[in-house]
Amino acid sequence: MTSDLWWRSAAIYQLYVRSFADGNGDGTGDLPGVRSHLAYLADLGVDAIWFNPWYPSPMSDAGYDISDYRAIEPVFGTLADADALIAEAHALGIRIIIDVVPNHASDQHPWFAAALAAGPGSPARERFWFRPGRGPSGDEPPNNWQSIFGGPAWTRVTEPDGSPGEWYLHLFAPQQPDYNWSNLDVRREFEDVLRFWFGRGVDGIRIDSGALLTKDPLLPDVGLDEPPGPAHPFTDRDDVHDVYRSWRAVADGYPARVLIGEIWLPDAARLARYVAAGELHTVFNFPYLTCPWDAAALRQVIDETLALNAPSGAPAIWVLSNHDVDRIVSRYGRADTAFDLLRRRYFHNFAVDLALGTRRARAAALLTMALPGSVYIYQGEELGLWEVQDIPDELRQDPIWRRTGGADPGRDGSRVPLPWSGTEPPFGFSPAGAVREPWLPQPKEWRELTVSAESASGDSMLRLYREALRIRRSSVALGDGVMAWLPAISGVLAFDRLPGSDAAGGGVRCVANLSGGPVELPPHAAVLLASGPLTGEGKLPTDTTVWLRIQ
Ligand code: NOJ
């Protein structure tokens, strides 16, 4: 693998800045905190870090409401901190991916302030979607679109003269006005933002809400069951691909840079179009992230993912969780192990067996890291953190919680600050003498899941991740490449990863047992790593994965 193609097999750590490490004691994570823990990430063995948005933001949606795309949120630090962090990470062999949010701005962005001030019909309003309301006095939204966070997707403004005025579109919170991607200012602006960050040494861009950018300018009502695609007014329209072709042209001007799409689409064939020649390098794999812990379902998703990427040769992305979904240990400990955004509101009512969830999460980690392509690890997954379901209502911050009137618990439970050391909160997240508590409360039971505690414990999740990443990195068979399924009984996933013909070193055979009882291991030369102990007879127990050396 040449270093220009690093992203094809990289292990990428998703770093949620607010909750990683607090350098200055204000209870919120920051870039100095990240800089002082880079050695931890190097030691963990990751190849790159993806940062959730680090820009100035009123934090109405945890940074996905950006008021300046070319600076750093003051609570997180400065541009100088970012420059130093990029340089220090590069010196450790770690690449940097940042989040760019092109679907919407913050309502505090200067362009939106200018649009409000300039009034109806102005060029400043053309950069967003302003429309008169319906009904005799214009007090009904321009169409029936609903916000993804709940409630109508339109908010009415007061015009500069004080009269009730136009409405603007926001597919997410009202503080996140959608850009109008048919406007040339918008297009030029984002190409320039890419150049700004590539020029500072950033290695990749994660594109937020990538299927939503372009809209039908007629803004027609949408049917409840309207499938994403060319006829849909705002999801997966054909014209979004023009945007990505121009972004790719920008990225190709810099060596080894990568564009990664966050494209939530149910249809694999439509998804494949985003990695067509001249567009994005890779796209996130949400079918895998939401798949239940079930061998047949996983096999189907794996096969479909590989088939979808095959025509373009794009590598797959394997990801078990992120900052938008319930933590994997809790999910796998429930009776329903799938994750469905639309049903999240119910999940916190179900019982969680944490021991079972942890066992499965360990097995899933080894399965995931053996698959061909790149892998993402959401911070805290390597510690086996669980979803914090009992955050007091008054401390919840996610707009999903507020906009659904508390019906949907939202995403705060997966965003709780990391436990680093010590026996009580803030568990080393903030320095001694911190003036504020962590921005979300940490469970006291996490004393057993701190980085220090897990480093000292032989069979911890952290030790498993470190060892798996070490083997994955040193193996010529793992990472990018092909896989070959092996025959296996129902409930078992077994496949080989073989090095290319000119590579030295052995292949790796991965067996994940999701069946109801122990299974025999297939032929092998040695056990490289197992997610849990084998039985006394050397069999692979339920909910356990093993990596075997072959040859
Ligand atoms: C997807 C991000 O992952 C999520 O956290 C955010 O709320 C929405 N996009 C809106 O930007």
Coordinates of C-alpha atoms and ligand atoms in Angstrom, one line a residue:
M1 CA 0.0 0.0 0.0
T2 CA 1.6 3.3 -1.0
S3 CA 1.3 6.0 1.5
D4 CA -0.9 8.0 -0.9
L5 CA -3.5 5.3 -0.5
W6 CA -3.3 5.2 3.3
W7 CA -7.1 5.7 3.6
R8 CA -7.9 2.4 1.8
S9 CA -6.9 0.4 4.9
A10 CA -6.6 2.9 7.7
A11 CA -7.9 2.4 11.2
I12 CA -9.5 5.8 12.0
Y13 CA -10.3 7.1 15.4
Q14 CA -13.4 9.3 15.7
L15 CA -12.5 12.0 18.1
Y16 CA -15.4 13.9 19.6
V17 CA -13.5 17.0 20.8
R18 CA -16.0 18.1 23.5
S19 CA -15.6 14.7 25.3
F20 CA -12.1 13.6 24.7
A21 CA -9.9 15.5 27.1
D22 CA -10.2 18.9 28.8
G23 CA -6.9 20.7 28.9
N24 CA -8.0 23.9 30.7
G25 CA -10.5 22.7 33.3
D26 CA -13.6 24.2 32.0
G27 CA -15.4 20.9 31.7
T28 CA -15.3 20.7 27.9
G29 CA -12.7 18.9 25.8
D30 CA -10.3 21.0 23.8
L31 CA -7.4 20.8 21.4
P32 CA -4.7 21.2 24.1
G33 CA -6.4 18.2 25.7
V34 CA -6.1 16.3 22.5
R35 CA -2.4 17.3 22.0
S36 CA -1.5 16.0 25.4
H37 CA -3.1 12.6 24.7
L38 CA -1.8 12.0 21.1
A39 CA 0.6 9.5 22.5
Y40 CA -2.4 7.5 23.7
L41 CA -3.7 7.3 20.1
A42 CA -0.3 6.4 18.7
D43 CA -0.1 3.7 21.3
L44 CA -3.6 2.5 20.5
G45 CA -2.3 2.1 16.9
V46 CA -4.6 4.2 14.8
D47 CA -3.6 5.6 11.5
A48 CA -5.8 8.7 11.4
I49 CA -8.2 10.8 13.6
W50 CA -11.5 12.1 12.4
F51 CA -12.5 15.2 14.3
N52 CA -16.1 16.1 14.7
P53 CA -16.6 19.8 13.9
W54 CA -14.0 22.0 15.7
Y55 CA -15.1 25.4 14.3
P56 CA -16.7 28.4 16.1
S57 CA -20.2 27.4 16.8
P58 CA -23.0 28.5 19.1
M59 CA -23.3 24.7 19.8
S60 CA -27.0 24.4 19.1
D61 CA -26.2 21.0 17.5
A62 CA -22.8 20.3 19.2
G63 CA -20.7 22.0 16.5
Y64 CA -22.8 21.0 13.5
D65 CA -23.9 24.6 13.4
I66 CA -20.9 26.4 12.1
S67 CA -20.4 30.2 12.2
D68 CA -16.9 30.3 10.7
Y69 CA -15.5 27.5 8.6
R70 CA -11.9 28.9 8.7
A71 CA -11.3 29.1 12.5
I72 CA -11.4 27.0 15.7
E73 CA -14.1 27.3 18.3
P74 CA -12.6 29.4 21.2
V75 CA -13.7 26.8 23.8
F76 CA -11.6 24.2 21.9
G77 CA -8.6 26.5 21.3
T78 CA -7.1 28.4 18.4
L79 CA -6.0 27.9 14.9
A80 CA -2.4 27.8 16.2
D81 CA -3.5 24.8 18.4
A82 CA -4.9 23.1 15.3
D83 CA -1.7 23.8 13.3
A84 CA 0.4 22.4 16.1
L85 CA -1.9 19.4 16.6
I86 CA -1.7 18.6 12.8
A87 CA 2.1 18.8 12.9
E88 CA 2.4 16.7 16.1
A89 CA 0.0 14.0 14.8
H90 CA 1.9 13.8 11.5
A91 CA 5.1 13.4 13.4
L92 CA 3.6 10.4 15.1
G93 CA 2.4 9.0 11.7
I94 CA -1.3 9.9 12.4
R95 CA -3.3 11.6 9.7
I96 CA -6.0 14.2 10.3
I97 CA -9.6 14.2 8.9
I98 CA -12.0 17.0 9.7
D99 CA -15.7 17.3 9.4
V100 CA -17.1 19.8 6.9
V101 CA -20.8 20.6 7.2
P102 CA -22.0 21.9 3.8
N103 CA -25.7 21.4 4.1
H104 CA -26.3 24.1 6.6
A105 CA -24.7 27.0 8.4
S106 CA -25.3 28.3 11.9
D107 CA -27.9 31.1 12.2
Q108 CA -25.0 33.1 13.7
H109 CA -23.0 32.8 10.4
P110 CA -22.3 36.2 8.9
W111 CA -24.0 35.2 5.7
F112 CA -27.2 34.3 7.5
A113 CA -27.1 37.6 9.5
A114 CA -26.6 39.4 6.3
A115 CA -29.6 37.6 4.7
L116 CA -31.8 38.5 7.6
A117 CA -30.8 42.1 7.4
A118 CA -31.0 42.4 3.6
G119 CA -34.7 41.4 3.4
P120 CA -36.8 39.6 0.8
G121 CA -35.5 39.2 -2.7
S122 CA -31.9 40.2 -1.9
P123 CA -28.9 38.3 -3.2
A124 CA -27.9 37.6 0.5
R125 CA -31.1 35.6 0.9
E126 CA -30.4 33.6 -2.3
R127 CA -27.6 31.8 -0.4
F128 CA -30.3 30.1 1.7
W129 CA -33.9 29.1 1.1
F130 CA -36.2 31.9 2.1
R131 CA -39.8 31.8 0.9
P132 CA -43.1 33.5 1.7
G133 CA -45.4 31.4 3.9
R134 CA -48.6 29.9 2.7
G135 CA -52.1 30.9 3.7
P136 CA -53.8 34.3 3.5
S137 CA -51.4 36.0 5.9
G138 CA -48.4 33.8 5.1
D139 CA -48.3 32.2 8.5
E140 CA -48.1 28.6 7.4
P141 CA -44.8 27.1 6.3
P142 CA -44.0 27.2 2.6
N143 CA -44.3 23.4 2.3
N144 CA -44.8 20.2 4.5
W145 CA -41.2 19.3 5.0
Q146 CA -40.4 18.1 8.5
S147 CA -37.1 18.7 10.4
I148 CA -35.0 15.6 10.9
F149 CA -34.8 16.7 14.5
G150 CA -38.6 16.9 14.9
G151 CA -41.1 19.7 14.1
P152 CA -41.5 21.7 10.8
A153 CA -38.4 22.3 8.7
W154 CA -39.3 26.0 8.4
T155 CA -39.0 29.0 10.7
R156 CA -40.5 32.4 10.1
V157 CA -38.4 35.5 10.5
T158 CA -39.2 39.0 11.5
E159 CA -38.2 41.4 8.7
P160 CA -35.9 44.4 9.3
D161 CA -39.0 46.6 9.5
G162 CA -40.5 44.5 12.3
S163 CA -43.2 42.8 10.3
P164 CA -43.7 39.1 10.2
G165 CA -41.8 37.9 7.2
E166 CA -40.5 35.1 5.1
W167 CA -39.7 31.6 6.3
Y168 CA -36.3 29.8 5.9
L169 CA -35.6 26.2 5.5
H170 CA -33.7 24.1 8.1
L171 CA -33.7 20.3 7.6
F172 CA -32.2 20.1 11.1
A173 CA -32.6 22.6 14.0
P174 CA -33.9 26.2 13.4
Q175 CA -30.4 27.3 14.3
Q176 CA -29.1 25.4 11.2
P177 CA -30.4 27.2 8.0
D178 CA -29.9 25.2 4.9
Y179 CA -27.6 26.6 2.1
N180 CA -28.9 26.9 -1.4
W181 CA -26.5 24.8 -3.4
S182 CA -27.7 26.2 -6.7
N183 CA -26.1 29.5 -5.6
L184 CA -22.6 30.1 -7.0
D185 CA -21.4 31.9 -3.9
V186 CA -22.1 28.7 -1.9
R187 CA -20.2 26.5 -4.3
R188 CA -17.2 28.8 -4.5
E189 CA -17.1 29.3 -0.7
F190 CA -16.9 25.6 0.0
E191 CA -14.3 24.9 -2.6
D192 CA -12.3 27.6 -0.9
V193 CA -12.9 26.1 2.5
L194 CA -11.5 22.8 1.3
R195 CA -8.4 24.6 -0.1
F196 CA -8.0 26.4 3.3
W197 CA -7.8 23.2 5.3
F198 CA -5.9 21.1 2.7
G199 CA -3.4 23.9 2.6
R200 CA -3.0 23.6 6.4
G201 CA -2.1 19.9 6.1
V202 CA -5.4 18.3 6.8
D203 CA -5.5 14.9 5.1
G204 CA -9.2 14.2 4.6
I205 CA -12.7 15.7 4.8
R206 CA -15.7 13.9 6.2
I207 CA -18.8 15.4 4.4
D208 CA -21.7 15.8 6.8
S209 CA -25.3 15.0 5.6
G210 CA -23.8 14.5 2.1
A211 CA -27.0 13.3 0.4
L212 CA -29.1 16.4 1.4
L213 CA -27.2 19.3 -0.1
T214 CA -29.3 20.0 -3.3
K215 CA -33.0 20.8 -3.3
D216 CA -35.7 21.0 -5.9
P217 CA -36.0 24.8 -6.3
L218 CA -39.7 24.5 -6.6
L219 CA -39.7 23.1 -3.0
P220 CA -42.7 20.9 -3.5
D221 CA -44.5 19.0 -0.7
V222 CA -43.0 15.6 -0.1
G223 CA -44.9 12.4 0.3
L224 CA -44.2 10.4 3.5
D225 CA -43.0 7.4 1.5
E226 CA -41.2 9.3 -1.3
P227 CA -37.9 7.4 -1.8
P228 CA -34.6 9.3 -2.0
G229 CA -33.5 9.8 -5.5
P230 CA -33.9 12.1 -8.5
A231 CA -37.6 12.8 -7.8
H232 CA -37.1 13.5 -4.1
P233 CA -37.1 17.2 -3.3
F234 CA -34.1 17.1 -0.9
T235 CA -32.5 13.6 -0.6
D236 CA -30.1 12.0 -3.0
R237 CA -30.9 14.2 -6.0
D238 CA -28.8 13.8 -9.2
D239 CA -27.5 17.3 -9.0
V240 CA -25.6 16.6 -5.8
H241 CA -23.0 14.7 -7.8
D242 CA -22.0 17.9 -9.6
V243 CA -20.9 19.2 -6.2
Y244 CA -18.8 16.2 -5.5
R245 CA -17.1 16.3 -8.9
S246 CA -16.0 19.8 -8.3
W247 CA -14.8 18.9 -4.8
R248 CA -12.8 16.0 -6.1
A249 CA -11.1 18.3 -8.6
V250 CA -10.1 20.4 -5.6
A251 CA -8.9 17.4 -3.6
D252 CA -6.9 16.0 -6.5
G253 CA -4.8 19.2 -6.4
Y254 CA -3.2 18.0 -3.2
P255 CA -1.5 14.6 -2.8
A256 CA -3.0 11.8 -0.7
R257 CA -6.1 13.7 0.3
V258 CA -9.4 11.9 0.8
L259 CA -13.1 12.8 0.6
I260 CA -15.4 10.7 2.8
G261 CA -19.2 10.9 2.4
E262 CA -21.7 10.6 5.2
I263 CA -24.5 9.4 3.0
W264 CA -27.4 7.8 4.8
L265 CA -29.2 5.9 2.0
P266 CA -31.1 2.6 2.2
D267 CA -30.4 1.8 -1.5
A268 CA -26.9 0.3 -2.1
A269 CA -27.1 1.1 -5.9
R270 CA -27.8 4.7 -5.2
L271 CA -25.0 4.8 -2.6
A272 CA -22.5 3.4 -5.2
R273 CA -22.9 6.4 -7.3
Y274 CA -21.1 8.6 -4.8
V275 CA -17.9 6.6 -5.2
A276 CA -18.0 6.7 -9.0
A277 CA -14.9 7.8 -10.8
G278 CA -14.2 11.5 -10.1
E279 CA -16.4 11.8 -7.0
L280 CA -15.8 10.7 -3.4
H281 CA -13.1 8.3 -2.3
T282 CA -15.3 6.4 0.1
V283 CA -18.6 6.5 1.9
F284 CA -19.7 5.5 5.4
N285 CA -21.4 2.2 5.6
F286 CA -24.5 2.7 7.6
P287 CA -26.1 -0.6 6.8
Y288 CA -23.3 -2.3 8.7
L289 CA -23.5 0.2 11.6
T290 CA -27.2 -0.4 12.0
C291 CA -27.2 -4.2 11.4
P292 CA -28.3 -6.5 14.2
W293 CA -25.9 -9.0 15.8
D294 CA -27.0 -11.8 13.5
A295 CA -24.8 -13.8 11.2
A296 CA -27.1 -13.9 8.2
A297 CA -27.9 -10.2 8.3
L298 CA -24.2 -9.3 8.8
R299 CA -23.2 -11.5 5.9
Q300 CA -25.7 -9.9 3.7
V301 CA -24.6 -6.4 4.5
I302 CA -20.9 -7.4 4.0
D303 CA -21.6 -8.9 0.6
E304 CA -23.7 -5.9 -0.5
T305 CA -21.1 -3.5 0.7
L306 CA -18.3 -5.2 -1.2
A307 CA -20.5 -5.5 -4.3
L308 CA -21.4 -1.9 -4.1
N309 CA -17.8 -0.8 -4.0
A310 CA -16.6 -3.3 -6.6
P311 CA -17.3 -1.4 -9.8
S312 CA -15.4 1.7 -8.7
G313 CA -12.7 -0.1 -6.7
A314 CA -13.5 2.1 -3.7
P315 CA -12.6 0.5 -0.3
A316 CA -15.4 -0.2 2.2
I317 CA -15.7 1.5 5.5
W318 CA -16.6 -0.6 8.5
V319 CA -18.0 1.2 11.5
L320 CA -19.9 -0.1 14.5
S321 CA -21.0 3.2 16.1
N322 CA -20.6 7.0 16.2
H323 CA -21.8 10.1 18.1
D324 CA -25.3 9.8 16.6
V325 CA -26.2 6.3 17.7
D326 CA -26.4 4.3 20.9
R327 CA -23.1 2.8 22.1
I328 CA -22.5 -0.7 20.8
V329 CA -22.1 -2.4 24.2
S330 CA -25.6 -1.3 25.2
R331 CA -27.1 -2.1 21.8
Y332 CA -25.7 -5.6 21.8
G333 CA -26.9 -6.2 25.3
R334 CA -30.6 -5.6 24.4
A335 CA -33.0 -8.1 23.0
D336 CA -33.2 -6.0 19.7
T337 CA -29.6 -5.5 18.6
A338 CA -30.4 -3.5 15.4
F339 CA -30.3 0.3 15.5
D340 CA -33.0 2.3 13.8
L341 CA -32.9 6.0 14.1
L342 CA -36.6 6.2 13.8
R343 CA -37.1 3.9 16.7
R344 CA -34.4 5.3 18.9
R345 CA -37.0 6.8 21.2
Y346 CA -38.0 3.3 22.4
F347 CA -34.6 1.7 22.9
H348 CA -33.8 3.3 26.3
N349 CA -36.8 1.6 27.7
F350 CA -35.4 -1.9 27.1
A351 CA -33.3 -3.9 29.5
V352 CA -29.6 -4.0 28.9
D353 CA -27.3 -7.0 29.7
L354 CA -24.0 -5.2 29.8
A355 CA -21.9 -8.4 30.2
L356 CA -23.6 -9.9 27.1
G357 CA -23.2 -6.6 25.2
T358 CA -19.6 -6.3 26.1
R359 CA -18.9 -9.9 25.0
R360 CA -20.5 -9.3 21.7
A361 CA -18.9 -5.9 21.2
R362 CA -15.5 -7.6 21.7
A363 CA -16.4 -10.2 19.1
A364 CA -17.7 -7.5 16.7
A365 CA -14.5 -5.5 17.1
L366 CA -12.4 -8.4 15.8
L367 CA -14.9 -9.2 13.0
T368 CA -15.0 -5.6 11.9
M369 CA -11.2 -5.1 12.0
A370 CA -10.7 -8.2 9.8
L371 CA -12.9 -7.0 7.0
P372 CA -11.4 -5.6 3.9
G373 CA -11.1 -1.8 3.8
S374 CA -10.9 0.9 6.5
V375 CA -12.3 0.8 10.0
Y376 CA -13.6 3.6 12.3
I377 CA -13.5 3.4 16.0
Y378 CA -15.7 5.9 17.9
Q379 CA -13.9 7.2 21.0
G380 CA -14.7 5.2 24.0
E381 CA -15.6 2.1 22.0
E382 CA -12.0 0.9 22.7
L383 CA -12.9 1.1 26.4
G384 CA -16.2 -0.6 26.1
L385 CA -18.2 2.4 27.4
W386 CA -21.9 2.0 27.5
E387 CA -24.8 4.3 26.5
V388 CA -25.5 6.5 29.5
Q389 CA -29.3 6.2 29.6
D390 CA -30.0 8.0 32.9
I391 CA -28.7 11.5 32.2
P392 CA -30.9 13.9 34.2
D393 CA -33.3 15.7 31.8
E394 CA -32.1 19.1 32.8
L395 CA -28.6 18.3 31.7
R396 CA -29.5 16.9 28.3
Q397 CA -28.2 19.1 25.5
D398 CA -29.2 17.3 22.3
P399 CA -31.7 19.3 20.1
I400 CA -33.4 16.0 19.3
W401 CA -34.4 15.7 23.0
R402 CA -35.8 19.2 23.0
R403 CA -37.5 19.2 19.6
T404 CA -39.3 15.9 20.3
G405 CA -40.5 17.2 23.7
G406 CA -38.4 14.5 25.4
A407 CA -40.0 11.7 23.5
D408 CA -36.6 10.8 21.9
P409 CA -33.7 10.7 24.4
G410 CA -31.3 11.9 21.7
R411 CA -27.6 11.3 21.5
D412 CA -26.1 12.7 24.7
G413 CA -25.8 9.1 26.1
S414 CA -23.0 8.3 23.6
R415 CA -21.2 11.6 24.1
V416 CA -20.3 11.5 27.7
P417 CA -16.7 12.6 28.5
L418 CA -14.0 9.8 28.5
P419 CA -12.7 8.4 31.7
W420 CA -8.9 8.5 31.7
S421 CA -7.8 7.7 35.3
G422 CA -8.7 7.8 38.9
T423 CA -11.6 6.4 40.8
E424 CA -14.2 9.1 40.6
P425 CA -15.5 11.7 38.1
P426 CA -14.0 13.5 36.2
F427 CA -11.7 10.5 35.9
G428 CA -8.8 12.6 34.6
F429 CA -11.0 14.1 31.8
S430 CA -10.3 17.5 33.4
P431 CA -7.1 18.5 35.1
A432 CA -6.8 18.7 38.9
G433 CA -8.4 22.0 40.1
A434 CA -10.9 22.2 37.2
V435 CA -13.4 24.9 37.7
R436 CA -16.3 23.1 36.1
E437 CA -17.6 19.5 36.1
P438 CA -17.6 17.6 32.8
W439 CA -20.4 19.0 30.5
L440 CA -22.2 15.7 30.8
P441 CA -22.0 13.6 34.0
Q442 CA -20.0 10.4 33.9
P443 CA -21.3 7.2 35.6
K444 CA -19.3 6.4 38.7
E445 CA -19.1 2.8 37.5
W446 CA -16.7 4.0 34.8
R447 CA -13.9 3.8 37.4
E448 CA -13.4 0.3 36.0
L449 CA -13.3 1.5 32.4
T450 CA -10.7 4.2 32.7
V451 CA -7.7 4.1 30.4
S452 CA -5.4 3.5 33.4
A453 CA -7.6 0.7 34.8
E454 CA -7.9 -1.0 31.4
S455 CA -4.2 -0.6 30.6
A456 CA -3.5 -2.6 33.8
S457 CA -6.0 -5.3 33.2
G458 CA -5.0 -8.2 30.9
D459 CA -8.4 -8.9 29.4
S460 CA -9.7 -5.4 29.1
M461 CA -11.4 -4.0 25.9
L462 CA -8.5 -1.6 25.6
R463 CA -5.9 -4.4 25.5
L464 CA -8.0 -6.2 22.9
Y465 CA -8.2 -3.2 20.7
R466 CA -4.4 -2.4 21.0
E467 CA -3.5 -6.0 20.2
A468 CA -6.0 -6.2 17.3
L469 CA -4.8 -2.9 15.8
R470 CA -1.2 -4.0 16.2
I471 CA -1.8 -7.3 14.3
R472 CA -4.0 -5.5 11.7
R473 CA -1.3 -3.0 11.0
S474 CA 1.6 -5.5 10.8
S475 CA -0.3 -8.0 8.7
V476 CA -0.1 -7.9 4.9
A477 CA -3.4 -9.8 4.7
L478 CA -5.6 -7.5 6.7
G479 CA -6.8 -4.0 5.7
D480 CA -7.4 -3.4 2.0
G481 CA -7.7 -6.4 -0.2
V482 CA -9.9 -9.3 -0.9
M483 CA -11.7 -11.8 1.3
A484 CA -12.9 -15.3 0.7
W485 CA -15.8 -16.8 2.6
L486 CA -15.3 -20.3 4.1
P487 CA -18.2 -22.8 4.4
A488 CA -19.6 -22.5 7.9
I489 CA -22.6 -23.7 9.8
S490 CA -25.6 -21.4 10.4
G491 CA -24.8 -18.6 12.8
V492 CA -21.0 -18.6 12.0
L493 CA -19.1 -16.2 9.8
A494 CA -15.8 -17.5 8.6
F495 CA -13.5 -16.0 6.0
D496 CA -9.9 -15.8 4.9
R497 CA -7.8 -12.7 4.3
L498 CA -4.9 -13.6 2.0
P499 CA -1.9 -11.4 1.2
G500 CA -1.5 -10.5 -2.5
S501 CA 0.7 -12.9 -4.5
D502 CA 3.9 -10.8 -4.2
A503 CA 3.6 -10.2 -0.5
A504 CA 5.5 -12.1 2.1
G505 CA 3.7 -13.3 5.3
G506 CA 0.7 -15.4 6.1
G507 CA -3.0 -15.1 5.7
V508 CA -5.5 -14.6 8.5
R509 CA -8.6 -16.7 9.0
C510 CA -11.4 -15.0 10.9
V511 CA -14.2 -16.9 12.6
A512 CA -17.1 -15.2 14.4
N513 CA -19.5 -17.5 16.3
L514 CA -22.9 -16.0 16.6
S515 CA -24.6 -19.4 16.9
G516 CA -26.1 -20.8 20.0
G517 CA -23.2 -23.1 21.0
P518 CA -19.4 -23.7 20.7
V519 CA -18.0 -24.6 17.3
E520 CA -14.8 -26.3 16.2
L521 CA -12.1 -24.1 14.8
P522 CA -11.3 -24.7 11.2
P523 CA -7.7 -25.7 10.2
H524 CA -5.0 -23.2 11.3
A525 CA -1.4 -22.8 12.2
A526 CA -1.8 -20.7 15.3
V527 CA -4.3 -18.6 17.2
L528 CA -3.4 -15.0 16.7
L529 CA -6.1 -13.4 18.9
A530 CA -9.5 -14.2 20.3
S531 CA -12.1 -11.9 21.7
G532 CA -12.7 -14.3 24.7
P533 CA -11.3 -17.6 26.0
L534 CA -11.8 -20.8 23.9
T535 CA -13.5 -23.7 25.7
G536 CA -11.5 -26.4 27.4
E537 CA -11.7 -28.5 24.2
G538 CA -10.4 -25.7 22.2
K539 CA -13.7 -24.7 20.7
L540 CA -14.9 -21.2 19.9
P541 CA -17.7 -20.2 22.3
T542 CA -20.9 -18.3 21.4
D543 CA -20.4 -14.6 20.7
T544 CA -16.7 -14.9 20.3
T545 CA -14.4 -14.1 17.3
V546 CA -11.0 -15.5 16.7
W547 CA -8.2 -14.6 14.3
L548 CA -6.1 -17.6 13.1
R549 CA -2.8 -17.7 11.3
I550 CA -2.9 -19.9 8.3
Q551 CA 0.1 -21.4 6.4
Ligands
NOJ1 C1 -24.9 14.3 10.9 C2 -24.1 14.4 12.1 O1 -23.3 13.3 12.4 C3 -25.0 14.8 13.3 O2 -24.4 14.7 14.5 C4 -25.6 16.1 13.0 O3 -26.6 16.4 14.0 C5 -26.3 16.2 11.7 N1 -25.5 15.5 10.6 C6 -26.6 17.6 11.2 O4 -25.4 18.2 10.9

